[in-house]
Amino acid sequence: MNVNGFDFEGLFDVELAIRSLPFVLEGLPMTILISVVGMGIGLVLGLFLALARGSNMRGLRWPARLYISFMRGTPMLVFLFILYFGLPVVGMKLNAISAAILGFGLNSAAYIAEINRSSLSSVDQGQWEAARSLGLSYGTTLRSIILPQAVRIAVPPLTNVFMDVVKATSLAAVITVPELFQKTQIVAGREFDAMTMYILVALIYWPICILIGYMQERLESHYSKYV
């Protein structure tokens, strides 16, 4: 269909999209691997950073603040280049997949740390005081009383971070990681139809994020029992 000189049929080639879908989906496991493992690293490191950020000890608080500030203030793509192309200069070489996983893990940890910090601080201080009066240790109080309440508050923003990580894995294509977007670029260059392929990969990312949103709802329902 042609409207005012604009060819809508040329916007998206259904036949090419269907033919290319299996090849593009070969990159899906790599996208999921980088997203899940990177997010896992971010969750673990983010919790420790949040606790250090809220600590009364300057030796913990200021390094955590500096780390968070640096990671939030630098582009993810630049950090990937530092890990993949920069580290070999000082004798440390990472393969593309390791660099991507580490990069997304270390970067997401900074955002997760701030989410965790605000979630932990939102739990009433009386909870800590009551636990101390019962003789509970810091670790027991944190694990059994504070974290279950804080997690429910943190679930929505943490889900947004996970969605951002999934979508940002497309940046790993620039360091040759064979994920969804890299596979898409191969077909786009070979078939000379970038628009079709970019719309196709967008339609693949979309249901992934819908699934993550569904997981968010389930987690919120699970942790609502702590309200």
PDB file of C-alpha atoms in Angstrom:
ATOM      1  CA  MET A   1       0.000   0.000   0.000  1.00  0.00           C
ATOM      2  CA  ASN A   2       1.340   3.400  -1.030  1.00  0.00           C
ATOM      3  CA  VAL A   3       0.102   6.567   0.703  1.00  0.00           C
ATOM      4  CA  ASN A   4       1.472   9.949  -0.367  1.00  0.00           C
ATOM      5  CA  GLY A   5       4.558   8.274  -1.760  1.00  0.00           C
ATOM      6  CA  PHE A   6       5.180   6.195   1.384  1.00  0.00           C
ATOM      7  CA  ASP A   7       5.413   2.446   0.794  1.00  0.00           C
ATOM      8  CA  PHE A   8       3.914   0.738   3.854  1.00  0.00           C
ATOM      9  CA  GLU A   9       4.497  -2.718   2.373  1.00  0.00           C
ATOM     10  CA  GLY A  10       8.204  -1.970   2.237  1.00  0.00           C
ATOM     11  CA  LEU A  11       8.221  -1.098   5.917  1.00  0.00           C
ATOM     12  CA  PHE A  12       7.966  -4.698   7.102  1.00  0.00           C
ATOM     13  CA  ASP A  13       8.638  -7.766   4.959  1.00  0.00           C
ATOM     14  CA  VAL A  14       6.609 -10.532   6.612  1.00  0.00           C
ATOM     15  CA  GLU A  15       8.197 -13.252   4.495  1.00  0.00           C
ATOM     16  CA  LEU A  16      11.721 -12.145   5.416  1.00  0.00           C
ATOM     17  CA  ALA A  17      10.773 -11.888   9.103  1.00  0.00           C
ATOM     18  CA  ILE A  18       9.353 -15.433   9.168  1.00  0.00           C
ATOM     19  CA  ARG A  19      12.321 -16.824   7.241  1.00  0.00           C
ATOM     20  CA  SER A  20      14.841 -15.085   9.510  1.00  0.00           C
ATOM     21  CA  LEU A  21      13.115 -15.774  12.835  1.00  0.00           C
ATOM     22  CA  PRO A  22      14.832 -19.121  13.592  1.00  0.00           C
ATOM     23  CA  PHE A  23      18.287 -17.611  13.000  1.00  0.00           C
ATOM     24  CA  VAL A  24      17.534 -14.542  15.127  1.00  0.00           C
ATOM     25  CA  LEU A  25      16.147 -16.699  17.946  1.00  0.00           C
ATOM     26  CA  GLU A  26      19.469 -18.534  18.099  1.00  0.00           C
ATOM     27  CA  GLY A  27      20.662 -15.473  20.005  1.00  0.00           C
ATOM     28  CA  LEU A  28      17.862 -15.683  22.595  1.00  0.00           C
ATOM     29  CA  PRO A  29      19.631 -18.144  24.954  1.00  0.00           C
ATOM     30  CA  MET A  30      22.659 -15.833  25.061  1.00  0.00           C
ATOM     31  CA  THR A  31      20.444 -12.822  25.786  1.00  0.00           C
ATOM     32  CA  ILE A  32      18.767 -14.711  28.628  1.00  0.00           C
ATOM     33  CA  LEU A  33      22.110 -15.968  29.976  1.00  0.00           C
ATOM     34  CA  ILE A  34      23.648 -12.488  30.102  1.00  0.00           C
ATOM     35  CA  SER A  35      20.481 -10.978  31.582  1.00  0.00           C
ATOM     36  CA  VAL A  36      19.901 -13.571  34.305  1.00  0.00           C
ATOM     37  CA  VAL A  37      23.514 -14.044  35.392  1.00  0.00           C
ATOM     38  CA  GLY A  38      24.231 -10.315  35.167  1.00  0.00           C
ATOM     39  CA  MET A  39      21.128  -9.543  37.231  1.00  0.00           C
ATOM     40  CA  GLY A  40      22.131 -12.220  39.743  1.00  0.00           C
ATOM     41  CA  ILE A  41      25.535 -10.603  40.202  1.00  0.00           C
ATOM     42  CA  GLY A  42      23.839  -7.231  40.507  1.00  0.00           C
ATOM     43  CA  LEU A  43      21.418  -8.451  43.177  1.00  0.00           C
ATOM     44  CA  VAL A  44      24.144  -9.940  45.372  1.00  0.00           C
ATOM     45  CA  LEU A  45      26.569  -7.043  44.970  1.00  0.00           C
ATOM     46  CA  GLY A  46      23.746  -4.516  45.202  1.00  0.00           C
ATOM     47  CA  LEU A  47      22.682  -5.794  48.613  1.00  0.00           C
ATOM     48  CA  PHE A  48      26.205  -5.495  50.012  1.00  0.00           C
ATOM     49  CA  LEU A  49      26.581  -2.047  48.473  1.00  0.00           C
ATOM     50  CA  ALA A  50      23.296  -0.918  49.998  1.00  0.00           C
ATOM     51  CA  LEU A  51      24.351  -2.118  53.446  1.00  0.00           C
ATOM     52  CA  ALA A  52      27.764  -0.470  53.041  1.00  0.00           C
ATOM     53  CA  ARG A  53      26.144   2.729  51.751  1.00  0.00           C
ATOM     54  CA  GLY A  54      23.990   2.929  54.874  1.00  0.00           C
ATOM     55  CA  SER A  55      26.785   1.955  57.250  1.00  0.00           C
ATOM     56  CA  ASN A  56      28.129   4.264  59.955  1.00  0.00           C
ATOM     57  CA  MET A  57      31.677   3.249  58.996  1.00  0.00           C
ATOM     58  CA  ARG A  58      33.274   5.696  56.581  1.00  0.00           C
ATOM     59  CA  GLY A  59      35.586   2.984  55.275  1.00  0.00           C
ATOM     60  CA  LEU A  60      32.513   1.193  53.932  1.00  0.00           C
ATOM     61  CA  ARG A  61      30.160   4.089  53.210  1.00  0.00           C
ATOM     62  CA  TRP A  62      32.381   6.264  51.020  1.00  0.00           C
ATOM     63  CA  PRO A  63      33.787   3.525  48.729  1.00  0.00           C
ATOM     64  CA  ALA A  64      30.215   2.316  48.186  1.00  0.00           C
ATOM     65  CA  ARG A  65      29.033   5.838  47.374  1.00  0.00           C
ATOM     66  CA  LEU A  66      31.954   6.333  44.978  1.00  0.00           C
ATOM     67  CA  TYR A  67      31.254   3.037  43.204  1.00  0.00           C
ATOM     68  CA  ILE A  68      27.547   3.788  42.852  1.00  0.00           C
ATOM     69  CA  SER A  69      28.248   7.308  41.589  1.00  0.00           C
ATOM     70  CA  PHE A  70      30.742   6.087  38.985  1.00  0.00           C
ATOM     71  CA  MET A  71      28.540   3.293  37.643  1.00  0.00           C
ATOM     72  CA  ARG A  72      25.434   5.469  37.447  1.00  0.00           C
ATOM     73  CA  GLY A  73      27.382   8.318  35.866  1.00  0.00           C
ATOM     74  CA  THR A  74      29.076   6.442  33.019  1.00  0.00           C
ATOM     75  CA  PRO A  75      27.473   4.942  29.887  1.00  0.00           C
ATOM     76  CA  MET A  76      27.095   1.165  29.859  1.00  0.00           C
ATOM     77  CA  LEU A  77      28.610   0.980  26.387  1.00  0.00           C
ATOM     78  CA  VAL A  78      31.763   2.749  27.558  1.00  0.00           C
ATOM     79  CA  PHE A  79      32.081   0.321  30.471  1.00  0.00           C
ATOM     80  CA  LEU A  80      31.733  -2.655  28.108  1.00  0.00           C
ATOM     81  CA  PHE A  81      34.525  -1.223  25.957  1.00  0.00           C
ATOM     82  CA  ILE A  82      36.718  -0.775  29.039  1.00  0.00           C
ATOM     83  CA  LEU A  83      36.216  -4.413  30.037  1.00  0.00           C
ATOM     84  CA  TYR A  84      36.598  -5.935  26.571  1.00  0.00           C
ATOM     85  CA  PHE A  85      39.072  -3.661  24.812  1.00  0.00           C
ATOM     86  CA  GLY A  86      40.723  -1.847  27.724  1.00  0.00           C
ATOM     87  CA  LEU A  87      41.639  -4.608  30.183  1.00  0.00           C
ATOM     88  CA  PRO A  88      43.907  -6.461  27.702  1.00  0.00           C
ATOM     89  CA  VAL A  89      46.136  -3.364  27.762  1.00  0.00           C
ATOM     90  CA  VAL A  90      46.959  -4.137  31.418  1.00  0.00           C
ATOM     91  CA  GLY A  91      47.249  -7.871  30.837  1.00  0.00           C
ATOM     92  CA  MET A  92      43.688  -8.926  31.723  1.00  0.00           C
ATOM     93  CA  LYS A  93      41.757 -10.472  28.853  1.00  0.00           C
ATOM     94  CA  LEU A  94      38.067 -11.402  29.053  1.00  0.00           C
ATOM     95  CA  ASN A  95      36.117 -13.105  26.299  1.00  0.00           C
ATOM     96  CA  ALA A  96      33.109 -11.221  24.961  1.00  0.00           C
ATOM     97  CA  ILE A  97      30.501 -13.182  26.928  1.00  0.00           C
ATOM     98  CA  SER A  98      32.363 -12.857  30.242  1.00  0.00           C
ATOM     99  CA  ALA A  99      32.877  -9.138  29.656  1.00  0.00           C
ATOM    100  CA  ALA A 100      29.167  -8.668  28.946  1.00  0.00           C
ATOM    101  CA  ILE A 101      28.008 -10.633  32.005  1.00  0.00           C
ATOM    102  CA  LEU A 102      30.474  -8.878  34.288  1.00  0.00           C
ATOM    103  CA  GLY A 103      29.681  -5.496  32.792  1.00  0.00           C
ATOM    104  CA  PHE A 104      25.924  -5.770  33.227  1.00  0.00           C
ATOM    105  CA  GLY A 105      26.331  -7.278  36.685  1.00  0.00           C
ATOM    106  CA  LEU A 106      28.632  -4.553  37.977  1.00  0.00           C
ATOM    107  CA  ASN A 107      26.606  -1.782  36.367  1.00  0.00           C
ATOM    108  CA  SER A 108      23.182  -2.975  37.496  1.00  0.00           C
ATOM    109  CA  ALA A 109      24.513  -3.413  41.056  1.00  0.00           C
ATOM    110  CA  ALA A 110      24.771   0.365  41.423  1.00  0.00           C
ATOM    111  CA  TYR A 111      21.090   0.908  40.587  1.00  0.00           C
ATOM    112  CA  ILE A 112      20.016  -2.099  42.653  1.00  0.00           C
ATOM    113  CA  ALA A 113      22.016  -0.783  45.615  1.00  0.00           C
ATOM    114  CA  GLU A 114      20.064   2.473  45.641  1.00  0.00           C
ATOM    115  CA  ILE A 115      16.766   0.600  45.331  1.00  0.00           C
ATOM    116  CA  ASN A 116      17.758  -1.697  48.204  1.00  0.00           C
ATOM    117  CA  ARG A 117      18.922   1.215  50.338  1.00  0.00           C
ATOM    118  CA  SER A 118      15.650   3.096  49.963  1.00  0.00           C
ATOM    119  CA  SER A 119      13.625  -0.095  50.501  1.00  0.00           C
ATOM    120  CA  LEU A 120      15.525  -0.995  53.668  1.00  0.00           C
ATOM    121  CA  SER A 121      15.219   2.531  55.041  1.00  0.00           C
ATOM    122  CA  SER A 122      11.467   2.480  54.416  1.00  0.00           C
ATOM    123  CA  VAL A 123      11.026  -0.324  56.955  1.00  0.00           C
ATOM    124  CA  ASP A 124      10.094   1.196  60.315  1.00  0.00           C
ATOM    125  CA  GLN A 125      13.060   1.617  62.647  1.00  0.00           C
ATOM    126  CA  GLY A 126      10.894   0.173  65.394  1.00  0.00           C
ATOM    127  CA  GLN A 127      11.359  -3.209  63.735  1.00  0.00           C
ATOM    128  CA  TRP A 128      15.104  -3.034  64.390  1.00  0.00           C
ATOM    129  CA  GLU A 129      14.577  -1.876  67.953  1.00  0.00           C
ATOM    130  CA  ALA A 130      12.062  -4.630  68.675  1.00  0.00           C
ATOM    131  CA  ALA A 131      14.450  -7.241  67.294  1.00  0.00           C
ATOM    132  CA  ARG A 132      17.305  -5.924  69.441  1.00  0.00           C
ATOM    133  CA  SER A 133      15.094  -6.017  72.527  1.00  0.00           C
ATOM    134  CA  LEU A 134      14.449  -9.698  71.786  1.00  0.00           C
ATOM    135  CA  GLY A 135      18.173 -10.338  71.576  1.00  0.00           C
ATOM    136  CA  LEU A 136      18.215 -11.110  67.864  1.00  0.00           C
ATOM    137  CA  SER A 137      21.482 -10.634  66.017  1.00  0.00           C
ATOM    138  CA  TYR A 138      21.933  -8.142  63.179  1.00  0.00           C
ATOM    139  CA  GLY A 139      22.050 -10.930  60.599  1.00  0.00           C
ATOM    140  CA  THR A 140      18.942 -12.678  61.917  1.00  0.00           C
ATOM    141  CA  THR A 141      17.022  -9.407  62.105  1.00  0.00           C
ATOM    142  CA  LEU A 142      18.007  -8.471  58.570  1.00  0.00           C
ATOM    143  CA  ARG A 143      17.271 -11.900  57.092  1.00  0.00           C
ATOM    144  CA  SER A 144      14.060 -12.782  58.925  1.00  0.00           C
ATOM    145  CA  ILE A 145      12.390  -9.457  59.644  1.00  0.00           C
ATOM    146  CA  ILE A 146      13.693  -6.550  57.560  1.00  0.00           C
ATOM    147  CA  LEU A 147      14.449  -8.107  54.159  1.00  0.00           C
ATOM    148  CA  PRO A 148      11.037  -9.821  53.682  1.00  0.00           C
ATOM    149  CA  GLN A 149       9.358  -6.429  54.155  1.00  0.00           C
ATOM    150  CA  ALA A 150      11.897  -4.524  52.084  1.00  0.00           C
ATOM    151  CA  VAL A 151      11.760  -6.997  49.194  1.00  0.00           C
ATOM    152  CA  ARG A 152       8.083  -6.328  48.567  1.00  0.00           C
ATOM    153  CA  ILE A 153       8.816  -2.611  48.290  1.00  0.00           C
ATOM    154  CA  ALA A 154      11.815  -3.274  46.052  1.00  0.00           C
ATOM    155  CA  VAL A 155      10.153  -5.711  43.631  1.00  0.00           C
ATOM    156  CA  PRO A 156       8.656  -3.147  41.172  1.00  0.00           C
ATOM    157  CA  PRO A 157      11.840  -1.051  40.732  1.00  0.00           C
ATOM    158  CA  LEU A 158      14.019  -4.192  40.653  1.00  0.00           C
ATOM    159  CA  THR A 159      11.787  -5.548  37.898  1.00  0.00           C
ATOM    160  CA  ASN A 160      12.360  -2.338  35.935  1.00  0.00           C
ATOM    161  CA  VAL A 161      16.112  -2.806  36.348  1.00  0.00           C
ATOM    162  CA  PHE A 162      15.814  -6.387  35.052  1.00  0.00           C
ATOM    163  CA  MET A 163      13.841  -5.192  32.028  1.00  0.00           C
ATOM    164  CA  ASP A 164      16.489  -2.561  31.370  1.00  0.00           C
ATOM    165  CA  VAL A 165      19.230  -5.206  31.592  1.00  0.00           C
ATOM    166  CA  VAL A 166      17.388  -7.467  29.133  1.00  0.00           C
ATOM    167  CA  LYS A 167      16.988  -4.647  26.625  1.00  0.00           C
ATOM    168  CA  ALA A 168      20.501  -3.321  27.204  1.00  0.00           C
ATOM    169  CA  THR A 169      22.020  -6.694  26.310  1.00  0.00           C
ATOM    170  CA  SER A 170      21.649  -5.479  22.732  1.00  0.00           C
ATOM    171  CA  LEU A 171      24.723  -3.337  23.458  1.00  0.00           C
ATOM    172  CA  ALA A 172      26.737  -6.541  23.788  1.00  0.00           C
ATOM    173  CA  ALA A 173      26.485  -6.878  20.010  1.00  0.00           C
ATOM    174  CA  VAL A 174      29.225  -4.249  19.653  1.00  0.00           C
ATOM    175  CA  ILE A 175      31.702  -6.571  21.407  1.00  0.00           C
ATOM    176  CA  THR A 176      30.674  -9.510  19.181  1.00  0.00           C
ATOM    177  CA  VAL A 177      28.422 -11.360  21.634  1.00  0.00           C
ATOM    178  CA  PRO A 178      26.041 -13.530  19.524  1.00  0.00           C
ATOM    179  CA  GLU A 179      22.829 -12.386  21.210  1.00  0.00           C
ATOM    180  CA  LEU A 180      19.491 -11.359  19.695  1.00  0.00           C
ATOM    181  CA  PHE A 181      20.499  -7.985  18.314  1.00  0.00           C
ATOM    182  CA  GLN A 182      23.796  -9.212  16.888  1.00  0.00           C
ATOM    183  CA  LYS A 183      21.965 -11.960  14.994  1.00  0.00           C
ATOM    184  CA  THR A 184      19.478  -9.346  13.792  1.00  0.00           C
ATOM    185  CA  GLN A 185      22.261  -7.124  12.485  1.00  0.00           C
ATOM    186  CA  ILE A 186      23.747 -10.014  10.525  1.00  0.00           C
ATOM    187  CA  VAL A 187      20.470 -10.605   8.685  1.00  0.00           C
ATOM    188  CA  ALA A 188      19.836  -6.874   8.224  1.00  0.00           C
ATOM    189  CA  GLY A 189      23.234  -6.463   6.556  1.00  0.00           C
ATOM    190  CA  ARG A 190      22.829  -9.553   4.432  1.00  0.00           C
ATOM    191  CA  GLU A 191      19.284  -8.836   3.239  1.00  0.00           C
ATOM    192  CA  PHE A 192      19.582  -5.014   3.057  1.00  0.00           C
ATOM    193  CA  ASP A 193      16.340  -4.645   5.004  1.00  0.00           C
ATOM    194  CA  ALA A 194      17.201  -3.146   8.374  1.00  0.00           C
ATOM    195  CA  MET A 195      13.687  -1.883   9.097  1.00  0.00           C
ATOM    196  CA  THR A 196      12.075  -5.315   8.913  1.00  0.00           C
ATOM    197  CA  MET A 197      14.727  -6.900  11.091  1.00  0.00           C
ATOM    198  CA  TYR A 198      14.709  -4.162  13.716  1.00  0.00           C
ATOM    199  CA  ILE A 199      10.911  -4.333  13.987  1.00  0.00           C
ATOM    200  CA  LEU A 200      11.204  -8.112  14.282  1.00  0.00           C
ATOM    201  CA  VAL A 201      13.708  -7.974  17.150  1.00  0.00           C
ATOM    202  CA  ALA A 202      11.584  -5.335  18.895  1.00  0.00           C
ATOM    203  CA  LEU A 203       8.641  -7.748  18.718  1.00  0.00           C
ATOM    204  CA  ILE A 204      10.847 -10.410  20.342  1.00  0.00           C
ATOM    205  CA  TYR A 205      11.983  -8.202  23.227  1.00  0.00           C
ATOM    206  CA  TRP A 206       8.409  -7.096  23.909  1.00  0.00           C
ATOM    207  CA  PRO A 207       6.932 -10.463  25.055  1.00  0.00           C
ATOM    208  CA  ILE A 208      10.061 -11.121  27.124  1.00  0.00           C
ATOM    209  CA  CYS A 209       9.378  -7.935  29.054  1.00  0.00           C
ATOM    210  CA  ILE A 210       5.685  -8.832  29.343  1.00  0.00           C
ATOM    211  CA  LEU A 211       6.755 -12.120  30.949  1.00  0.00           C
ATOM    212  CA  ILE A 212       9.004 -10.260  33.381  1.00  0.00           C
ATOM    213  CA  GLY A 213       6.076  -7.995  34.252  1.00  0.00           C
ATOM    214  CA  TYR A 214       3.957 -11.070  34.984  1.00  0.00           C
ATOM    215  CA  MET A 215       6.712 -12.401  37.264  1.00  0.00           C
ATOM    216  CA  GLN A 216       6.644  -9.040  39.070  1.00  0.00           C
ATOM    217  CA  GLU A 217       2.931  -9.416  39.778  1.00  0.00           C
ATOM    218  CA  ARG A 218       3.469 -12.927  41.151  1.00  0.00           C
ATOM    219  CA  LEU A 219       6.286 -11.780  43.416  1.00  0.00           C
ATOM    220  CA  GLU A 220       4.264  -8.835  44.696  1.00  0.00           C
ATOM    221  CA  SER A 221       1.411 -11.209  45.497  1.00  0.00           C
ATOM    222  CA  HIS A 222       3.799 -13.568  47.311  1.00  0.00           C
ATOM    223  CA  TYR A 223       5.396 -10.869  49.458  1.00  0.00           C
ATOM    224  CA  SER A 224       2.101  -9.144  50.236  1.00  0.00           C
ATOM    225  CA  LYS A 225       1.661 -11.579  53.122  1.00  0.00           C
ATOM    226  CA  TYR A 226       4.348  -9.624  54.970  1.00  0.00           C
ATOM    227  CA  VAL A 227       2.238  -6.461  54.977  1.00  0.00           C
TER     228      VAL A 227
END
